[in-house]
Amino acid sequence: MAKKQFAVIGIGRFGSSVAKVLAEMDYEVLAIDADEDRVREVADFVTHAVTADSTDEDAMRSLGIRNFDVVVVAIGQDIQASILTTLIMKDLGVPVIIAKAQNELHGKVLGKIGADKVIHPERDMGSRVAHNLVSPNIMDYIELSDEYSIIELKAPAQMIGKSLKQLDVRAVYKCNVMAIKTGSSMNIAPNADDLIAENNVLVIVGRNKDLSQLEIAYAEG
Ligand code: ATP
């Protein structure tokens, strides 16, 4: 399966956090902003960074935006630009549109005009959103420091019925399974022989780059 390609429009704090995390996971990311300085700030870590007005349909068409699998519209304050951009993305046939909302009403409008997912940044951290875009199995993502994080991973099909020993997450991905959750019950410090069952959620700690490898392995099958 080819790796997904992402475009992020609007490189404020939220947009740049989404773009950065995706780029760290080696995904192709196109960053677009009307502000040249914002574009310059992200140019070093994304695949392509361009200065453009996303409400200019012709400009978006010539960037080939419809060829991206997922477009994140991370414009917030300029609600009109956010709505217009989302409409244009829909019109151009972008398969999946994620749009950042400034408030509840804005969110409702974005949903009505075709955003597949609406993000409320006061509730959803940029990094968590990015990890969730890559793998829908990532239920939560908590940054402990610049280097370490904890993820909650819904057990993917390939894990069901296997023991922790068999999966050997520690040797293969250098990450540690700290706990296994099932509904509201929690098995803390699980044994190597404990089997992973359907609906289990694994709480895993590790270095960001190691966790990313694990996520990619289970996201891309
Ligand atoms: P955040 O809360 O994520 O930091 P912000 O408050 O800095 O965001 P927003 O108004 O949410 O700013 O906009 C985010 C980015 O979107 C800005 O960098 C802005 O230049 C860009 N932007 C706004 N309108 C457009 C547009 N029409 N085309 C391209 N980029 C735009």
mmCIF file of C-alpha atoms and ligand atoms in Angstrom:
data_model
loop_
_atom_site.group_PDB
_atom_site.id
_atom_site.type_symbol
_atom_site.label_atom_id
_atom_site.label_comp_id
_atom_site.label_asym_id
_atom_site.label_seq_id
_atom_site.Cartn_x
_atom_site.Cartn_y
_atom_site.Cartn_z
ATOM 1 C CA MET A 1 0.000 0.000 0.000
ATOM 2 C CA ALA A 2 1.376 3.431 -0.927
ATOM 3 C CA LYS A 3 1.992 5.781 1.959
ATOM 4 C CA LYS A 4 -0.683 8.429 2.400
ATOM 5 C CA GLN A 5 0.114 11.959 1.266
ATOM 6 C CA PHE A 6 -1.002 14.907 3.382
ATOM 7 C CA ALA A 7 -1.504 18.616 2.786
ATOM 8 C CA VAL A 8 -1.830 21.060 5.665
ATOM 9 C CA ILE A 9 -3.350 24.480 4.924
ATOM 10 C CA GLY A 10 -2.746 27.191 7.534
ATOM 11 C CA ILE A 11 0.500 26.922 9.447
ATOM 12 C CA GLY A 12 -0.431 28.386 12.824
ATOM 13 C CA ARG A 13 0.483 26.498 16.026
ATOM 14 C CA PHE A 14 -2.026 23.758 15.302
ATOM 15 C CA GLY A 15 -1.219 23.319 11.600
ATOM 16 C CA SER A 16 2.525 23.318 12.180
ATOM 17 C CA SER A 17 2.198 20.726 14.953
ATOM 18 C CA VAL A 18 0.181 18.426 12.669
ATOM 19 C CA ALA A 19 2.633 18.948 9.779
ATOM 20 C CA LYS A 20 5.674 18.345 12.012
ATOM 21 C CA VAL A 21 4.434 15.085 13.502
ATOM 22 C CA LEU A 22 3.435 13.718 10.084
ATOM 23 C CA ALA A 23 6.829 14.687 8.639
ATOM 24 C CA GLU A 24 8.595 13.037 11.613
ATOM 25 C CA MET A 25 6.798 9.851 10.681
ATOM 26 C CA ASP A 26 8.221 10.163 7.156
ATOM 27 C CA TYR A 27 4.956 11.064 5.501
ATOM 28 C CA GLU A 28 4.924 13.371 2.506
ATOM 29 C CA VAL A 29 3.516 16.714 3.649
ATOM 30 C CA LEU A 30 2.663 19.772 1.584
ATOM 31 C CA ALA A 31 2.317 22.884 3.776
ATOM 32 C CA ILE A 32 0.400 25.896 2.460
ATOM 33 C CA ASP A 33 0.030 29.326 4.036
ATOM 34 C CA ALA A 34 -0.734 32.801 2.734
ATOM 35 C CA ASP A 35 1.960 34.191 5.040
ATOM 36 C CA GLU A 36 5.464 33.841 3.622
ATOM 37 C CA ASP A 37 7.115 33.862 7.057
ATOM 38 C CA ARG A 38 5.001 30.931 8.256
ATOM 39 C CA VAL A 39 5.937 29.036 5.089
ATOM 40 C CA ARG A 40 9.620 29.698 5.660
ATOM 41 C CA GLU A 41 9.366 28.403 9.241
ATOM 42 C CA VAL A 42 8.126 24.971 8.151
ATOM 43 C CA ALA A 43 10.036 24.666 4.872
ATOM 44 C CA ASP A 44 12.889 22.734 6.466
ATOM 45 C CA PHE A 45 10.878 19.903 7.903
ATOM 46 C CA VAL A 46 8.069 19.292 5.379
ATOM 47 C CA THR A 47 8.382 17.868 1.859
ATOM 48 C CA HIS A 48 7.054 21.006 0.139
ATOM 49 C CA ALA A 49 6.047 24.399 1.525
ATOM 50 C CA VAL A 50 4.301 26.977 -0.636
ATOM 51 C CA THR A 51 2.918 30.471 -0.178
ATOM 52 C CA ALA A 52 -0.615 30.550 -1.549
ATOM 53 C CA ASP A 53 -4.110 31.760 -0.749
ATOM 54 C CA SER A 54 -6.217 28.659 -0.254
ATOM 55 C CA THR A 55 -9.404 30.535 -1.188
ATOM 56 C CA ASP A 56 -8.004 30.846 -4.711
ATOM 57 C CA GLU A 57 -9.460 27.789 -6.414
ATOM 58 C CA ASP A 58 -7.211 28.026 -9.476
ATOM 59 C CA ALA A 59 -4.115 28.195 -7.280
ATOM 60 C CA MET A 60 -5.260 25.110 -5.363
ATOM 61 C CA ARG A 61 -6.013 23.252 -8.586
ATOM 62 C CA SER A 62 -2.590 24.018 -10.008
ATOM 63 C CA LEU A 63 -0.966 22.703 -6.811
ATOM 64 C CA GLY A 64 -2.659 19.389 -7.564
ATOM 65 C CA ILE A 65 -4.364 19.393 -4.171
ATOM 66 C CA ARG A 66 -6.891 16.760 -5.266
ATOM 67 C CA ASN A 67 -4.086 14.205 -5.523
ATOM 68 C CA PHE A 68 -3.502 14.325 -1.773
ATOM 69 C CA ASP A 69 -5.208 11.656 0.312
ATOM 70 C CA VAL A 70 -5.912 13.922 3.266
ATOM 71 C CA VAL A 71 -6.108 17.711 3.463
ATOM 72 C CA VAL A 72 -6.069 19.363 6.884
ATOM 73 C CA VAL A 73 -7.641 22.839 6.829
ATOM 74 C CA ALA A 74 -6.020 24.393 9.890
ATOM 75 C CA ILE A 75 -7.217 27.975 9.357
ATOM 76 C CA GLY A 76 -9.157 29.094 12.418
ATOM 77 C CA GLN A 77 -9.538 32.777 13.034
ATOM 78 C CA ASP A 78 -10.527 33.710 9.508
ATOM 79 C CA ILE A 79 -13.740 31.688 9.555
ATOM 80 C CA GLN A 80 -14.734 32.793 6.083
ATOM 81 C CA ALA A 81 -11.416 31.630 4.613
ATOM 82 C CA SER A 82 -11.716 28.335 6.490
ATOM 83 C CA ILE A 83 -15.216 27.671 5.126
ATOM 84 C CA LEU A 84 -14.336 28.737 1.594
ATOM 85 C CA THR A 85 -11.188 26.596 1.625
ATOM 86 C CA THR A 86 -13.128 23.559 2.854
ATOM 87 C CA LEU A 87 -15.707 24.081 0.084
ATOM 88 C CA ILE A 88 -12.971 24.341 -2.530
ATOM 89 C CA MET A 89 -11.321 21.136 -1.254
ATOM 90 C CA LYS A 90 -14.680 19.374 -1.506
ATOM 91 C CA ASP A 91 -15.244 20.794 -4.982
ATOM 92 C CA LEU A 92 -11.839 19.690 -6.197
ATOM 93 C CA GLY A 93 -12.557 16.154 -4.992
ATOM 94 C CA VAL A 94 -10.150 15.779 -2.057
ATOM 95 C CA PRO A 95 -10.936 12.326 -0.583
ATOM 96 C CA VAL A 96 -10.618 13.209 3.122
ATOM 97 C CA ILE A 97 -10.920 16.710 4.573
ATOM 98 C CA ILE A 98 -10.102 17.458 8.209
ATOM 99 C CA ALA A 99 -11.009 20.983 9.286
ATOM 100 C CA LYS A 100 -10.136 22.984 12.393
ATOM 101 C CA ALA A 101 -13.041 24.850 14.007
ATOM 102 C CA GLN A 102 -12.831 28.040 16.006
ATOM 103 C CA ASN A 103 -16.071 27.357 17.905
ATOM 104 C CA GLU A 104 -19.102 25.022 17.965
ATOM 105 C CA LEU A 105 -21.058 26.877 15.280
ATOM 106 C CA HIS A 106 -18.064 27.040 12.954
ATOM 107 C CA GLY A 107 -17.631 23.296 13.503
ATOM 108 C CA LYS A 108 -21.246 22.614 12.591
ATOM 109 C CA VAL A 109 -20.919 24.580 9.369
ATOM 110 C CA LEU A 110 -17.712 22.748 8.433
ATOM 111 C CA GLY A 111 -19.468 19.417 8.956
ATOM 112 C CA LYS A 112 -22.440 20.489 6.843
ATOM 113 C CA ILE A 113 -20.319 21.550 3.874
ATOM 114 C CA GLY A 114 -18.484 18.251 3.776
ATOM 115 C CA ALA A 115 -15.565 18.141 6.224
ATOM 116 C CA ASP A 116 -15.065 14.469 7.100
ATOM 117 C CA LYS A 117 -13.795 15.338 10.539
ATOM 118 C CA VAL A 118 -13.960 18.555 12.529
ATOM 119 C CA ILE A 119 -11.237 19.298 15.051
ATOM 120 C CA HIS A 120 -11.667 21.547 18.057
ATOM 121 C CA PRO A 121 -8.074 22.467 18.968
ATOM 122 C CA GLU A 122 -8.937 23.343 22.551
ATOM 123 C CA ARG A 123 -9.916 19.668 22.929
ATOM 124 C CA ASP A 124 -7.676 17.974 20.354
ATOM 125 C CA MET A 125 -3.914 18.504 20.426
ATOM 126 C CA GLY A 126 -2.260 18.805 17.013
ATOM 127 C CA SER A 127 0.117 15.913 17.652
ATOM 128 C CA ARG A 128 -2.732 13.618 18.721
ATOM 129 C CA VAL A 129 -4.706 14.540 15.613
ATOM 130 C CA ALA A 130 -1.712 13.755 13.402
ATOM 131 C CA HIS A 131 -1.140 10.343 15.003
ATOM 132 C CA ASN A 132 -4.812 9.545 14.685
ATOM 133 C CA LEU A 133 -4.726 10.454 10.978
ATOM 134 C CA VAL A 134 -1.985 7.920 10.394
ATOM 135 C CA SER A 135 -3.529 5.156 12.446
ATOM 136 C CA PRO A 136 -7.152 5.132 13.555
ATOM 137 C CA ASN A 137 -6.074 2.591 16.186
ATOM 138 C CA ILE A 138 -4.263 5.300 18.139
ATOM 139 C CA MET A 139 -6.794 6.207 20.816
ATOM 140 C CA ASP A 140 -4.616 8.654 22.664
ATOM 141 C CA TYR A 141 -1.188 10.220 22.472
ATOM 142 C CA ILE A 142 0.424 11.903 25.432
ATOM 143 C CA GLU A 143 3.722 13.743 25.102
ATOM 144 C CA LEU A 144 5.835 13.204 28.224
ATOM 145 C CA SER A 145 8.765 15.247 26.937
ATOM 146 C CA ASP A 146 10.347 16.199 23.609
ATOM 147 C CA GLU A 147 11.690 12.687 23.389
ATOM 148 C CA TYR A 148 9.183 10.355 25.082
ATOM 149 C CA SER A 149 5.458 9.745 24.744
ATOM 150 C CA ILE A 150 2.755 7.324 25.734
ATOM 151 C CA ILE A 151 0.295 5.973 23.193
ATOM 152 C CA GLU A 152 -2.906 4.064 23.675
ATOM 153 C CA LEU A 153 -3.189 1.600 20.820
ATOM 154 C CA LYS A 154 -6.376 -0.346 20.136
ATOM 155 C CA ALA A 155 -5.148 -3.889 19.494
ATOM 156 C CA PRO A 156 -4.932 -4.297 15.707
ATOM 157 C CA ALA A 157 -6.128 -7.581 14.141
ATOM 158 C CA GLN A 158 -2.548 -8.843 13.737
ATOM 159 C CA MET A 159 -2.076 -8.777 17.527
ATOM 160 C CA ILE A 160 -5.204 -10.632 18.620
ATOM 161 C CA GLY A 161 -4.515 -14.001 20.238
ATOM 162 C CA LYS A 162 -0.779 -13.364 20.522
ATOM 163 C CA SER A 163 1.154 -13.031 23.747
ATOM 164 C CA LEU A 164 3.365 -10.062 24.581
ATOM 165 C CA LYS A 165 6.306 -12.435 24.309
ATOM 166 C CA GLN A 166 5.307 -13.352 20.758
ATOM 167 C CA LEU A 167 4.808 -9.731 19.743
ATOM 168 C CA ASP A 168 8.106 -8.791 21.363
ATOM 169 C CA VAL A 169 7.375 -5.066 21.128
ATOM 170 C CA ARG A 170 10.413 -4.356 23.295
ATOM 171 C CA ALA A 171 12.937 -5.998 20.998
ATOM 172 C CA VAL A 172 11.315 -5.094 17.688
ATOM 173 C CA TYR A 173 10.247 -1.509 18.428
ATOM 174 C CA LYS A 174 12.177 -0.685 21.643
ATOM 175 C CA CYS A 175 8.884 0.273 23.325
ATOM 176 C CA ASN A 176 7.315 -1.031 26.536
ATOM 177 C CA VAL A 177 3.740 -2.178 27.053
ATOM 178 C CA MET A 178 2.910 -0.713 30.470
ATOM 179 C CA ALA A 179 -0.687 -1.817 30.716
ATOM 180 C CA ILE A 180 -3.534 -3.494 28.871
ATOM 181 C CA LYS A 181 -6.971 -1.936 29.222
ATOM 182 C CA THR A 182 -10.285 -3.642 28.597
ATOM 183 C CA GLY A 183 -13.191 -1.283 28.993
ATOM 184 C CA SER A 184 -12.727 0.254 32.428
ATOM 185 C CA SER A 185 -10.532 -2.536 33.838
ATOM 186 C CA MET A 186 -6.793 -2.353 33.568
ATOM 187 C CA ASN A 187 -4.025 -4.949 33.745
ATOM 188 C CA ILE A 188 -0.987 -3.050 35.016
ATOM 189 C CA ALA A 189 2.463 -4.505 34.345
ATOM 190 C CA PRO A 190 1.188 -7.381 32.180
ATOM 191 C CA ASN A 191 3.061 -10.693 31.985
ATOM 192 C CA ALA A 192 4.928 -11.852 28.912
ATOM 193 C CA ASP A 193 2.422 -14.690 28.522
ATOM 194 C CA ASP A 194 -0.710 -12.532 28.669
ATOM 195 C CA LEU A 195 -2.676 -12.835 25.443
ATOM 196 C CA ILE A 196 -4.015 -9.846 23.539
ATOM 197 C CA ALA A 197 -7.765 -10.023 23.064
ATOM 198 C CA GLU A 198 -10.150 -8.112 20.853
ATOM 199 C CA ASN A 199 -11.070 -4.672 22.267
ATOM 200 C CA ASN A 200 -7.873 -4.552 24.331
ATOM 201 C CA VAL A 201 -6.129 -1.197 24.394
ATOM 202 C CA LEU A 202 -2.370 -1.306 24.896
ATOM 203 C CA VAL A 203 -0.726 1.506 26.824
ATOM 204 C CA ILE A 204 2.781 1.802 25.399
ATOM 205 C CA VAL A 205 5.665 4.063 26.386
ATOM 206 C CA GLY A 206 8.710 4.777 24.271
ATOM 207 C CA ARG A 207 10.809 7.263 22.393
ATOM 208 C CA ASN A 208 8.790 9.261 19.867
ATOM 209 C CA LYS A 209 10.704 7.877 16.915
ATOM 210 C CA ASP A 210 10.310 4.265 18.103
ATOM 211 C CA LEU A 211 6.594 4.735 18.754
ATOM 212 C CA SER A 212 6.265 6.175 15.248
ATOM 213 C CA GLN A 213 7.835 3.054 13.755
ATOM 214 C CA LEU A 214 5.400 0.877 15.687
ATOM 215 C CA GLU A 215 2.458 3.015 14.568
ATOM 216 C CA ILE A 216 3.510 2.915 10.932
ATOM 217 C CA ALA A 217 3.974 -0.863 11.065
ATOM 218 C CA TYR A 218 0.442 -1.352 12.316
ATOM 219 C CA ALA A 219 -1.111 1.486 10.248
ATOM 220 C CA GLU A 220 0.158 0.376 6.858
ATOM 221 C CA GLY A 221 -0.350 -3.304 7.574
HETATM 222 P P1 ATP B 1 -3.292 28.571 15.862
HETATM 223 O O1 ATP B 1 -4.323 28.773 16.933
HETATM 224 O O2 ATP B 1 -3.292 27.188 15.311
HETATM 225 O O3 ATP B 1 -1.937 29.040 16.237
HETATM 226 P P2 ATP B 1 -3.518 31.098 14.595
HETATM 227 O O4 ATP B 1 -4.371 31.713 15.629
HETATM 228 O O5 ATP B 1 -2.065 31.444 14.540
HETATM 229 O O6 ATP B 1 -3.718 29.500 14.633
HETATM 230 P P3 ATP B 1 -5.343 31.048 12.410
HETATM 231 O O7 ATP B 1 -6.198 32.246 12.123
HETATM 232 O O8 ATP B 1 -5.993 29.872 13.005
HETATM 233 O O9 ATP B 1 -4.068 31.506 13.192
HETATM 234 O O10 ATP B 1 -4.662 30.697 11.028
HETATM 235 C C1 ATP B 1 -3.648 29.773 10.910
HETATM 236 C C2 ATP B 1 -2.862 30.085 9.649
HETATM 237 O O11 ATP B 1 -3.718 30.096 8.526
HETATM 238 C C3 ATP B 1 -2.140 31.431 9.651
HETATM 239 O O12 ATP B 1 -0.748 31.201 9.522
HETATM 240 C C4 ATP B 1 -2.685 32.155 8.448
HETATM 241 O O13 ATP B 1 -1.679 32.875 7.732
HETATM 242 C C5 ATP B 1 -3.222 31.042 7.590
HETATM 243 N N1 ATP B 1 -4.277 31.466 6.688
HETATM 244 C C6 ATP B 1 -5.381 32.208 6.990
HETATM 245 N N2 ATP B 1 -6.118 32.409 5.878
HETATM 246 C C7 ATP B 1 -5.487 31.774 4.847
HETATM 247 C C8 ATP B 1 -5.754 31.607 3.446
HETATM 248 N N3 ATP B 1 -6.825 32.129 2.871
HETATM 249 N N4 ATP B 1 -4.870 30.890 2.714
HETATM 250 C C9 ATP B 1 -3.772 30.344 3.290
HETATM 251 N N5 ATP B 1 -3.476 30.464 4.579
HETATM 252 C C10 ATP B 1 -4.304 31.170 5.360
#
